[in-house]
Structures are given as C-alpha cells and as structure tokens.
XYZ file of C-alpha atoms in Angstrom:
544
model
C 0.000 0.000 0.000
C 2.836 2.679 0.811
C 4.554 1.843 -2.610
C 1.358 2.097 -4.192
C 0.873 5.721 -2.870
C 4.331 6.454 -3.004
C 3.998 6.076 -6.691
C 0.954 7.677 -7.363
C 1.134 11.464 -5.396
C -2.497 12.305 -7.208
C -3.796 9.357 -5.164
C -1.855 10.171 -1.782
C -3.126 13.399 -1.975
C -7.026 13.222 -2.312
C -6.838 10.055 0.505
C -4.894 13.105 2.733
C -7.157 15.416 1.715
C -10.667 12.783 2.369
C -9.155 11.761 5.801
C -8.291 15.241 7.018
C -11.948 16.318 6.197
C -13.207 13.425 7.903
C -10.909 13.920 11.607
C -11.610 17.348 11.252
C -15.741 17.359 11.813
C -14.802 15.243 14.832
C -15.827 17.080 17.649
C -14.568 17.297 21.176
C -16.887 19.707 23.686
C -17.359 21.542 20.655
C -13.922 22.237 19.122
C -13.017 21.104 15.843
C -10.237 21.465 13.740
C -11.889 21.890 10.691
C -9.699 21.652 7.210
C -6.913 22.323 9.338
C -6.919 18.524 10.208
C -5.875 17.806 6.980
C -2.272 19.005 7.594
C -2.054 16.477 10.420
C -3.726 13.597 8.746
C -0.755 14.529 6.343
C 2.128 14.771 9.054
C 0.590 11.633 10.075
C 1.231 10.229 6.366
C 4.183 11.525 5.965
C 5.540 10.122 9.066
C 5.262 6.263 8.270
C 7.628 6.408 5.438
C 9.936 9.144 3.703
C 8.601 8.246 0.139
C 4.681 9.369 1.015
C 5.162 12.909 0.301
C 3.494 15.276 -2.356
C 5.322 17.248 -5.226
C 6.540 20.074 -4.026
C 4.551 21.479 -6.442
C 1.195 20.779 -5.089
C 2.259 22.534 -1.887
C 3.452 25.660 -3.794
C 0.536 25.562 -6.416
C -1.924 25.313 -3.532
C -0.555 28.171 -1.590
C -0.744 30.606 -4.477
C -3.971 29.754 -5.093
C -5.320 30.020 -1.735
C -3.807 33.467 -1.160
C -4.613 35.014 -4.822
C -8.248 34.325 -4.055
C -8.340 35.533 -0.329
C -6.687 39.002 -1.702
C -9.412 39.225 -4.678
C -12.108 39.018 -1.767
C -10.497 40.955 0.678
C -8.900 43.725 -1.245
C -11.184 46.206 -0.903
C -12.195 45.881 2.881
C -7.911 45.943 3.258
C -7.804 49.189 1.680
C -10.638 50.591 3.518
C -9.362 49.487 7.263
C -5.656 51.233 5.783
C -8.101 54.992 6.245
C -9.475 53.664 9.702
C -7.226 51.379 11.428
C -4.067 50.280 8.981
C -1.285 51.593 11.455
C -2.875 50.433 14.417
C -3.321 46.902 13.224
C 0.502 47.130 11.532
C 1.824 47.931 14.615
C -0.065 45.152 16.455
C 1.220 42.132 13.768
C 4.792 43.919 13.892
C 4.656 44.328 17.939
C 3.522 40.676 18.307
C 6.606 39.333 16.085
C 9.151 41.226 17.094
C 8.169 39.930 20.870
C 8.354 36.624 19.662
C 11.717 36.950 17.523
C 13.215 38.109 21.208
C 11.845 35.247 22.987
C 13.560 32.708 20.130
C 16.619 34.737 21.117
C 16.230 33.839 24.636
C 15.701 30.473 24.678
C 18.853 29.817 22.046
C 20.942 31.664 24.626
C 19.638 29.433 27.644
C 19.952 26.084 25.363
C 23.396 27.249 23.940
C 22.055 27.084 20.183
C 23.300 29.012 17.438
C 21.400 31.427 15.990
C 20.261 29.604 13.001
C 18.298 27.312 15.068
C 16.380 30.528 16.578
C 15.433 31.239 13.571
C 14.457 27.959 12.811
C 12.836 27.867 16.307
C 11.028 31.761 15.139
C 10.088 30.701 12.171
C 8.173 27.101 12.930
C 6.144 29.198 16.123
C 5.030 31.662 14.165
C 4.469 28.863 11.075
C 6.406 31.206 8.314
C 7.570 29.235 5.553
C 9.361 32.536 3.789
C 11.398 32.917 6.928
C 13.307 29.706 7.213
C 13.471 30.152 2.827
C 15.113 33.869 4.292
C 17.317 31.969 7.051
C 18.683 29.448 4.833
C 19.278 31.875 2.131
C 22.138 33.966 4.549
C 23.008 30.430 6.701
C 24.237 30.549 2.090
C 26.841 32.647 3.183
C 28.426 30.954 6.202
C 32.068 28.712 5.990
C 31.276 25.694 4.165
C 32.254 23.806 6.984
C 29.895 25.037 9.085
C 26.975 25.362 6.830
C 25.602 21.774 7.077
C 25.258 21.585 10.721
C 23.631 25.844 10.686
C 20.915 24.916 8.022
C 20.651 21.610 9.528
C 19.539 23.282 13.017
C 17.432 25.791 11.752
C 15.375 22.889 9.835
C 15.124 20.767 12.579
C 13.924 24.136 14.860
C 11.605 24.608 12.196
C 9.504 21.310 12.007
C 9.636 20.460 15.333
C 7.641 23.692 16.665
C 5.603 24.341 13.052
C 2.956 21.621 14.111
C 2.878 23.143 17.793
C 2.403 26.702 15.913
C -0.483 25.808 14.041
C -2.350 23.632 16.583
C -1.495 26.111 19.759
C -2.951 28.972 17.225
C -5.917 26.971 17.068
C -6.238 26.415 20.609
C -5.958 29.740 21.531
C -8.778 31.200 18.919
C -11.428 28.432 20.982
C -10.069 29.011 24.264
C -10.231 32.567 23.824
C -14.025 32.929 22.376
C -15.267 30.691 24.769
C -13.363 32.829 27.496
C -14.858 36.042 26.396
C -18.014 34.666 24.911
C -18.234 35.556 21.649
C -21.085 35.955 19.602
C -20.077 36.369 16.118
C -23.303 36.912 14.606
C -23.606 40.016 17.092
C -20.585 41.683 16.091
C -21.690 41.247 12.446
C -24.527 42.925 13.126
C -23.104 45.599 14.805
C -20.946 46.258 11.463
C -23.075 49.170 10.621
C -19.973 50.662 8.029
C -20.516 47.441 6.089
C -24.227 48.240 5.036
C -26.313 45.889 7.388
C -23.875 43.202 6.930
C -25.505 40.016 8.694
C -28.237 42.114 9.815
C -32.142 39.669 9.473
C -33.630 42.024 6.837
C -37.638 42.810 7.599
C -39.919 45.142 5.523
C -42.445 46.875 7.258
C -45.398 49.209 5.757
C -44.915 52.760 7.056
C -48.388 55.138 7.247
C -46.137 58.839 7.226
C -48.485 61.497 9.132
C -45.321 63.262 11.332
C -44.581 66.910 9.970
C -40.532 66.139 10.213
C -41.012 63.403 7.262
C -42.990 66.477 5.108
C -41.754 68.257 2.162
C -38.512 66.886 2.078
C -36.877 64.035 -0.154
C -36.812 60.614 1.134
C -32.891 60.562 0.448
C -32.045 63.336 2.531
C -34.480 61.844 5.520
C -32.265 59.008 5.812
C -28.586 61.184 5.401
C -29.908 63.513 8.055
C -31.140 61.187 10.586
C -28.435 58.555 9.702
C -31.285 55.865 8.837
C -29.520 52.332 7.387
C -32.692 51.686 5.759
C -34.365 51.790 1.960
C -37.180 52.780 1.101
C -39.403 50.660 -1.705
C -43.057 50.589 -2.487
C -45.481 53.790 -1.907
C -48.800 54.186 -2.439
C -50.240 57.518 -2.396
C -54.497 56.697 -2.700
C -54.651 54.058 -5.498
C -51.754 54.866 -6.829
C -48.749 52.717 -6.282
C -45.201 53.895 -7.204
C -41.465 52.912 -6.400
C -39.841 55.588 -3.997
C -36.663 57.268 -4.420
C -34.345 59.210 -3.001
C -35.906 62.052 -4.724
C -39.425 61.118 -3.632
C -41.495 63.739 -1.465
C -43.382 61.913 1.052
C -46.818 63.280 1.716
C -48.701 63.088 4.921
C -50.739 59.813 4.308
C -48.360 57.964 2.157
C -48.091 54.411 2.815
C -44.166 53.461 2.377
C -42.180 49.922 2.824
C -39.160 50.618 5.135
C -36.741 47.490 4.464
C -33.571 47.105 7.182
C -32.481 45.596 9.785
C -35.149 45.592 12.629
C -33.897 48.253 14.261
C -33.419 50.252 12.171
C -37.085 49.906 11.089
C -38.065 50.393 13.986
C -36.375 53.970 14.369
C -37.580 55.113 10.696
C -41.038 53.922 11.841
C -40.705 56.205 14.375
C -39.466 59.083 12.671
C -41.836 58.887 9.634
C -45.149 58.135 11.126
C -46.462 54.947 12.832
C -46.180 51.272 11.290
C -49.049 49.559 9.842
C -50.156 45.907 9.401
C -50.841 46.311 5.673
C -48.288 44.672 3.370
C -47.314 46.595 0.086
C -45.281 44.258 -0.693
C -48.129 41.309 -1.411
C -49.804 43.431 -3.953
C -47.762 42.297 -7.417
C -50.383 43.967 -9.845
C -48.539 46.094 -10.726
C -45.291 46.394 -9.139
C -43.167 43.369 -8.932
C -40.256 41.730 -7.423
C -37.810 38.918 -8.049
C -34.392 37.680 -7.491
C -31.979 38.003 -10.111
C -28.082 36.740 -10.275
C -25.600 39.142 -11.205
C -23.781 37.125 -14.154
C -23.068 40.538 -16.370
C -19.692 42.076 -15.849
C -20.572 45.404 -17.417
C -22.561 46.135 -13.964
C -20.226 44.644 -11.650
C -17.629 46.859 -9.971
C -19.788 49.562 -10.385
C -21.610 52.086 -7.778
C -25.292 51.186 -8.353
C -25.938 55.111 -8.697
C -23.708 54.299 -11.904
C -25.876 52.080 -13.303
C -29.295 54.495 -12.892
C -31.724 51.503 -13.006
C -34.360 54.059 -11.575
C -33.897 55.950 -14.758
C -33.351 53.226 -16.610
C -35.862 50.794 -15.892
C -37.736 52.722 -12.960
C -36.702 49.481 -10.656
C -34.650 49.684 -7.516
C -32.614 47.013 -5.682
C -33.332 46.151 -2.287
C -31.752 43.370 -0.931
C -27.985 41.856 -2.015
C -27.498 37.933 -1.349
C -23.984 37.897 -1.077
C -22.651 33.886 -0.255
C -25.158 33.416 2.565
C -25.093 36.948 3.729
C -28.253 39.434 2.557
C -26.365 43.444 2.119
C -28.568 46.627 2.371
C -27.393 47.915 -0.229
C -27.650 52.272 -0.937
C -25.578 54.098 -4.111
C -22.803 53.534 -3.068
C -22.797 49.476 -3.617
C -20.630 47.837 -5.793
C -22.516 44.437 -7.583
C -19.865 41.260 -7.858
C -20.178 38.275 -10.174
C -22.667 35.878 -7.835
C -24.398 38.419 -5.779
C -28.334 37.411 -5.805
C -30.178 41.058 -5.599
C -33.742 41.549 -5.230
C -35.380 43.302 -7.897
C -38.642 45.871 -7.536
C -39.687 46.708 -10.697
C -42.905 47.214 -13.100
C -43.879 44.102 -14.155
C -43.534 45.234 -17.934
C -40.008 46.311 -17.175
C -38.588 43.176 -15.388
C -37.711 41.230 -18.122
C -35.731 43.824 -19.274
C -33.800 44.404 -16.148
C -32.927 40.310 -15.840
C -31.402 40.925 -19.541
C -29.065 43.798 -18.281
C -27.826 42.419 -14.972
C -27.763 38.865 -17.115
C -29.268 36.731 -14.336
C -27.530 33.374 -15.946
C -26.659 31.197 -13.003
C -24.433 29.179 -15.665
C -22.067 32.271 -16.477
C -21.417 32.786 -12.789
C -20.406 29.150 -12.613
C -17.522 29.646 -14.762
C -14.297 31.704 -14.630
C -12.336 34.531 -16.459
C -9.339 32.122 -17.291
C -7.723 35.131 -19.309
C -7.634 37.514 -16.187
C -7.210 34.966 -13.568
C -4.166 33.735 -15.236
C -2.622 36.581 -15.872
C -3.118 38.109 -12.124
C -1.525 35.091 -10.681
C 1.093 35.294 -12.807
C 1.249 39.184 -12.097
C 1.865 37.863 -8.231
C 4.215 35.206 -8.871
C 6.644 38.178 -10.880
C 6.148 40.344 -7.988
C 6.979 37.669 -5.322
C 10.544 36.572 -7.005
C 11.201 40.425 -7.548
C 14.567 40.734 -4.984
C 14.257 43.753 -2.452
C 17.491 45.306 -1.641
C 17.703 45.807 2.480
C 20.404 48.037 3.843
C 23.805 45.804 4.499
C 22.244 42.437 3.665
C 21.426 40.266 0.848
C 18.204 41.020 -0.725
C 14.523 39.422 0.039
C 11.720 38.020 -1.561
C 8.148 37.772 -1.038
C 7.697 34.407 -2.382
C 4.798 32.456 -3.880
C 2.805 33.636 -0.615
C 3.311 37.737 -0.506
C 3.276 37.831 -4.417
C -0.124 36.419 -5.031
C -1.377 38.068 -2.342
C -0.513 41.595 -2.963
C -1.328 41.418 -6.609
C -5.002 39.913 -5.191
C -5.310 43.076 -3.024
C -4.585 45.474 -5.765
C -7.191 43.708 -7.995
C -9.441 42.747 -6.020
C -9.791 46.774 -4.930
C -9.225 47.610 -8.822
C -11.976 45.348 -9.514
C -11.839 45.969 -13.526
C -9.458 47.539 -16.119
C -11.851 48.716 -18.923
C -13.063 45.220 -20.418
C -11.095 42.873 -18.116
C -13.128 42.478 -15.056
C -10.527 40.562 -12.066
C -12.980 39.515 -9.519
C -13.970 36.443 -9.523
C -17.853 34.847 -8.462
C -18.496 34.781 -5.037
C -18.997 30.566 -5.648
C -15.862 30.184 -7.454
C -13.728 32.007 -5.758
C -14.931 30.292 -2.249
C -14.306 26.685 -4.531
C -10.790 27.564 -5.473
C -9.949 28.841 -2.363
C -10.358 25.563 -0.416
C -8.980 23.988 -3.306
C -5.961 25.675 -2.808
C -5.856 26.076 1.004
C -6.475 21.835 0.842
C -3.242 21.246 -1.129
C -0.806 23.562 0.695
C -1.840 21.657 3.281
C -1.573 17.930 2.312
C 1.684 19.547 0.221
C 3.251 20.578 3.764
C 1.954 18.297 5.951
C 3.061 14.969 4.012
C 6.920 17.075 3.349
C 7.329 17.603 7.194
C 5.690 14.635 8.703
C 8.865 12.334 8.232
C 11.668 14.598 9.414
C 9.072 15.429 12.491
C 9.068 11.872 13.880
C 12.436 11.701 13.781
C 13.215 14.716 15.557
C 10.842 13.973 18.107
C 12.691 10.214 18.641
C 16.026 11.896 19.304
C 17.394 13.988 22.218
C 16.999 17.884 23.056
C 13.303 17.786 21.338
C 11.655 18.494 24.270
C 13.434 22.039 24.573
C 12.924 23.125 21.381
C 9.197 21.985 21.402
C 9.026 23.804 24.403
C 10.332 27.130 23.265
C 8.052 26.719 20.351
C 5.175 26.411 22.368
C 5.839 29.115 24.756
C 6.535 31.297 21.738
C 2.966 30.310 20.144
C 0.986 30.683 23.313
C 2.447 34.569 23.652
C 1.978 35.685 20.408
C -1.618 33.986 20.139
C -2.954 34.589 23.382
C -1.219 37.952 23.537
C -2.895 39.139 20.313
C -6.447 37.946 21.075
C -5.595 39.666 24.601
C -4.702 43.204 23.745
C -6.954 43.263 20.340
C -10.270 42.382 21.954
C -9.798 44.172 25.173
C -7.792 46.835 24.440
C -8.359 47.997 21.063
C -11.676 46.687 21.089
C -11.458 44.879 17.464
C -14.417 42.211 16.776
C -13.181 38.506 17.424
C -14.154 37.515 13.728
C -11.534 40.141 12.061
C -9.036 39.687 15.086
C -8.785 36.037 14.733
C -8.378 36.746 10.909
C -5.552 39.447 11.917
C -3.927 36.272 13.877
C -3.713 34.133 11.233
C -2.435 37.158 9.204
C 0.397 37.461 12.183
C 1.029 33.463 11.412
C 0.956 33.618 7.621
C -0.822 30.644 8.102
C -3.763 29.396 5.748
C -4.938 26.640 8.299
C -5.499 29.158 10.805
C -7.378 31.747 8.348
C -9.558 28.330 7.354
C -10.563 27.599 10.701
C -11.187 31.289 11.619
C -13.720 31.746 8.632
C -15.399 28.185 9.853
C -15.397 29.800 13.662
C -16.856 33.529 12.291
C -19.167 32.393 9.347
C -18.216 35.462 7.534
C -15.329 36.992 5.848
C -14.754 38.920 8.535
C -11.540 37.609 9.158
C -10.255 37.381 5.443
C -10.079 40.948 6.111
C -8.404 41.011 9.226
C -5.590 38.418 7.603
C -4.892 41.042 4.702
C -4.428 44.135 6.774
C -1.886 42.726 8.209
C -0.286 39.910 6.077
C 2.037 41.489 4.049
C 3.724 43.601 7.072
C 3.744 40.168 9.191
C 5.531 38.480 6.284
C 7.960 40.876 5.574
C 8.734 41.712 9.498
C 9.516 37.740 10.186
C 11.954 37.418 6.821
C 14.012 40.490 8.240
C 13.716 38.726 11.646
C 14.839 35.277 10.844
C 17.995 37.066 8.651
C 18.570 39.242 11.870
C 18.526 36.323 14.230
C 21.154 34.203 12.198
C 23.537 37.010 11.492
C 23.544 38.646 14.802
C 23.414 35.275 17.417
C-alpha cells in the first residue's frame, strides 16, 4: 500500500485530503479542527515512510492559489481598514513578532544554540515558511564547513515547533471565544460601516403622518437622521409607485421601510407609525424577483452608476452575497454571484434580468484570461529581490506575491473590459482547493523529518520554546486586540492568522466567524507580518 501511494502522489493526496476532512468534523466539547486537520492527517502520512510525500509542487501551487483568491475578496475591505485602522493593526502584527523573535533569542541563549536554530525555532512558532526560505538563504553565506550543521539546526527548529504553531494557534482562537463569549453573529450585526452586513432584513409598511417626514426628499431623511434603511413601495391613494431618493413623502403615504429591525423600527418612528398592511403582497402592478448578477458590465460599479431608476424605474433592495443578505444604498458595488432583489414594473422586469444577465451558468464559470494573468502578475512580484540596507536582498515568495497582486485587484476590480474579480462561488471553490493542497503539500513534506526529531534527544526544549513562543503571540494578540483595542473577534482572529501567515489558521477562523470577517483582518496585516519575520529570521542568524 505505501509503494502504491508512493507512486501515485495524485492518489496520496485526495486520501490526505478525504481523511483530514473526515478527523476534522470530529468534535470534542465543541472544538473542531476543521480543514486544518488535513495538515495532520498529512504529518501523520508523511511520518510512516519518507517516500509518502506530495510534489513540491502541489504545496506551492496550492498556496498561491489560496492566497490570490483571499486578496481578490479581501482587497477592498484591506484598503478601507488602511483609512481607519491600517497603522494600528501594523503595529499590532509587527509588535507581536518582534516579541516573539526576542523570545527565540532567549531560549537559544539558555539552550546554547546558534542562531540559526532561533530562527528555525522563530520561524516554525510563528508557522512562516518565507522565513526559514530567508534563514537558509544567509546560513548561504556561512564557511562551508559550518553550513551543514547551521541549516541543519534551523530545519530541525523549524519542524519540530511548526505543528505546535499551528495547533497552539488553534487552541488559543477556541479558548479565547469561549473565554470572552463571543457571539459572532452580534458583532456582524453591529458592522453598521458594512451596510447591514448580517443584519435579518424585515420590511415593514410605514403610514407617514409626522410633519418632520414632510416636504422633504426621502434621500435626505435618511442622510440627516443617519437611517440604514431603503425605502421601496409607496402608495399615495390608489396609486402605487417605487420611492426614491428624490421622492417627497406626503402626509398619508403608505411606504415599505426594508432594514435591519432596528433600524425599522427607528424610521417607523421618525416617519409616522407602522401599519399591518403589506405593500409588498400586492404584485399587480409592481413586482419583485431575485436576479443573479452574471453581467460584468454592472459589476464593480456604484449602483448610482448604473441608474436603473432611470433606466428601468426598478430599484434594488436586498444583495445575497454567499449566505449573507447586504442593504445595499448608491454607493454598492454588484460582484459576479451576488443574488439582488429586484422591484420593478412588471412590464419592465424582463428587461432588467437581460441587463444584470441573471444566468446562473455564467457565474459558474471563470475569467481564465484575467485569472491567469493576475496570478502570474503575483508570482513576478513575489521573485522580484528587495534590496535591504547591508544584507542580501529578500523576496516575497509564492505567498506575498499572489497576495498583494489579489489586493490590488481585487480593490481595482476591472481595467476597462477585463473584469478581475472572480464569483463569489468560485472564488470560495478555489480557495479551499488551494488552502487543501498547501496543506496535504506541507503536511506529508514535514511529517517524516518530524518523527524523527521527536525520537532523538533535546526535542523536548525546542518543542518547548516553540510552544511558549505560540501561546504569547496567540494569546497575547487575542488579549490586547479584543480588550484593548476593542477589534471584533471575527476580524481579530483573521488578523492572527495574518500574524502566522498561516492558511490553516485563516480556514478555521472563517469556519469559527461564518463570515469573511476575518479574510479581512488576515490582509491588513499579512504582508507587514511576512515581511517583518523574513528580516527577523535574517537578523537572528547574522547577529546570534
């Protein structure tokens, strides 16, 4: 059997990949590991024998396509926190790393170890591929005679306290919401910037009789009073209409307020009283009806762009992004995928389907073209050489590449005809694809060398540094990010696995938050975290 798989890597690799999904919906008092298990399941495999381990391509393929994605989806919300929070959270990851870069120090001085193995040791706790590539690639410039036993140690450092990174990580994020009791679908709801994101949507018929809600349009009701609600149907006597932002209400107007439940409530208040009459039932002549967004000429776009009241006289009042509805105003941008609610004449809905192209087949599919070209855009950018001051030059690698060039097209969005998002479905499909690989790739690469380490002496200590490394920068993190700077538990978790560069962690966070709450977290910091642990590991080797 191990010949067999040893032979055929396709067939090692989906048999990883099944029996990591399988351990990791095994719960114990409510913890699971998730996809993450899959990178043990592969340790495990790679363990028994030296020949059952995957290409090193799959690892590397899997990586850049995990992290091209998670920048397409998270670009714009990384840009966005860079005007609210992007030094703050920077100097967090940065903090965090440069805490745990001293403590690798430390315990090579009390175990008399050279400084390549605290790198090693720096770079397996905080899980950082790039920084034992950056270690080894200066341990290049040592004597000859000494460069065996230096790249040697900072190997060994590195895949004895990489499992204990991950898993500790992991540990930490469930410890840590059960400690402060998180509620994740709270904080989503309490995302107000993010246009009701997660909020239950309810429409409620609105009779307007106060004097405040009088002679002045409906748009600038809600900008004055700070209302995250939209306003749809109106009838005014028999006469039913769509309102606008330009509508004048008129005392006696009956008008469906559509929002979050609070927020309801409060325009309720504000306009007039709420009523038990339904606008919405009445279809005679105003309709409604969910559409996909499948065209990419309205995607990327502010919907005050695409003047569909003008146009068509129809409005859009709910967006079904993944399993999330979005309230959305004129300032929304449509993606391939998103499922919006249409209200519309009847006459005129046909016509409206045609231009947003409401094909659930084209959304299926992918822009090969563009998504070809932006990975190879990141792969360029991550074997670009940056000069530092007095040392050899870094790179980001097929992790930082990717995911930079993601972030900067994801926020671009489209350049003229060539649209760079990707559908909501496919780009969650490739994702895990990708995120699936790296891991089997890694897990089956390490898992041999591992067992041996562990079986000879002077494991324990640098298991134990690892660990104590890991618990500091996790638990530290989660610490001084929910209490003192007060950042939701779905993006901070994300913002940990950011701090880790590590996919497993990001997976399990998004299974934890059931958002993409933390995708953003992991980009805003990311790239700083990457590029503060290369310099870090170089640092440690040349100066210990």
């Amino acid at each position: 059997m191990i010949r067999l798989l040893a032979d055929s890597p396709l067939l090692l690799l989906f048999i990883v990949s099944a029996a990591g999904f399988l351990v990791g919906r095994v719960r114990i008092g409510g913890f699971h590991l998730g996809v993450s298990a899959v990178l043990f399941v592969g340790l495990g495999a790679g363990a028994v024998d030296p020949a059952l381990q995957l290409p090193e391509f799959v690892t590397v393929f899997g990586l850049a396509l995990f992290v091209y994605t998670v920048g397409l989806t998270s670009g714009p919300g990384f840009f966005a926190s860079l005007r609210r929070r992007g030094l703050r959270d920077a100097a967090l990851a940065a903090g965090a790393l440069l805490v745990a870069a001293a403590l690798a120090a430390l315990a090579a001085r009390l175990a008399g170890l050279r400084g390549a193995a605290a790198a090693g040791i720096f770079a397996g706790a905080t899980t950082s591929t790039p920084a034992l590539a950056s270690a080894l690639e200066v341990i290049k410039s040592a004597p000859e005679a000494a460069r065996e036993a230096l790249s040697s140690g900072a190997v060994v450092g590195y895949s004895v306290t990489y499992p204990a990174g991950v898993l500790g990580t992991l540990a930490a994020i469930g410890l840590m919401q059960r400690l402060f009791r998180v509620d994740h679908d709270a904080e989503l709801r309490s995302r107000r910037d993010a246009g009701a994101l997660g909020q239950r949507l309810t429409n409620v018929t609105v009779r307007v009789t106060r004097d405040e809600a009088l002679g002045v349009p409906a748009g600038e009701i809600r900008q004055r009073h700070g209302l995250h609600v939209l306003f749809g149907r109106m009838r005014r006597g028999q006469e039913l209409a769509i309102a606008t932002d330009a509508t004048v209400f008129e005392r006696g107007d009956l008008v469906g307020v559509i929002g979050g439940e609070d927020d309801v409530s409060a325009a309720a208040l504000l306009l007039g009283e709420a009523t038990t009459e339904h606008l919405e039932f009445d279809r005679s002549l105003i309709d409604y009806r969910r559409m996909f967004v499948s065209r990419p000429g309205v995607t990327e776009r502010p919907l005050r762009a695409l003047r569909l009241p003008e146009r068509f006289g129809a409005i859009i009042t709910r967006v079904r992004r993944g399993d999330v509805d979005l309230l959305p105003d004129d300032k929304t941008e449509l993606e391939l995928g998103d499922r919006v609610r249409v209200v519309a004449p009847r006459e005129r809905m046909e016509a409206v389907a045609r231009y947003l192209g409401d094909s659930f087949k084209a959304i299926s599919e992918i822009d090969v073209i563009t998504f070809s070209v932006g990975i190879a855009l990141g792969l360029l950018l991550g074997s670009a050489p940056i000069p530092l001051p007095g040392g050899a030059p870094i790179k980001l690698g097929f992790a930082g590449g990717p995911l930079l060039a993601g972030l900067v097209l994801g926020r671009v969005g489209r350049t003229g005809p060539l649209v760079w998002t990707l559908p909501y479905s496919a780009n969650l499909t490739l994702r895990q694809l990708g995120v699936v690989m790296f891991l089997a790739g890694v897990g089956t690469r390490s898992g041999y060398s591992f067992a041996r380490t562990l079986q000879q002496g002077g494991a324990a200590a640098l298991i134990g540094s690892g660990v104590v490394i890991t618990a500091v920068v996790a638990f530290g993190t989660l610490l001084v990010g929910h209490r003192l700077l007060r950042t939701p538990m779905g993006t901070l978790t994300g913002m940990l696995a950011g701090i880790q560069t590590q996919p497993a962690v990001l997976a399990f966070s998004l299974e934890q938050a059931r958002s993409d709450a933390p995708n953003t977290g992991y980009a805003s910091v990311y790239p700083v975290a990457t590029l503060v642990k290369i310099v870090a590991a170089q640092l440690l080797v040349r100066l210990l």
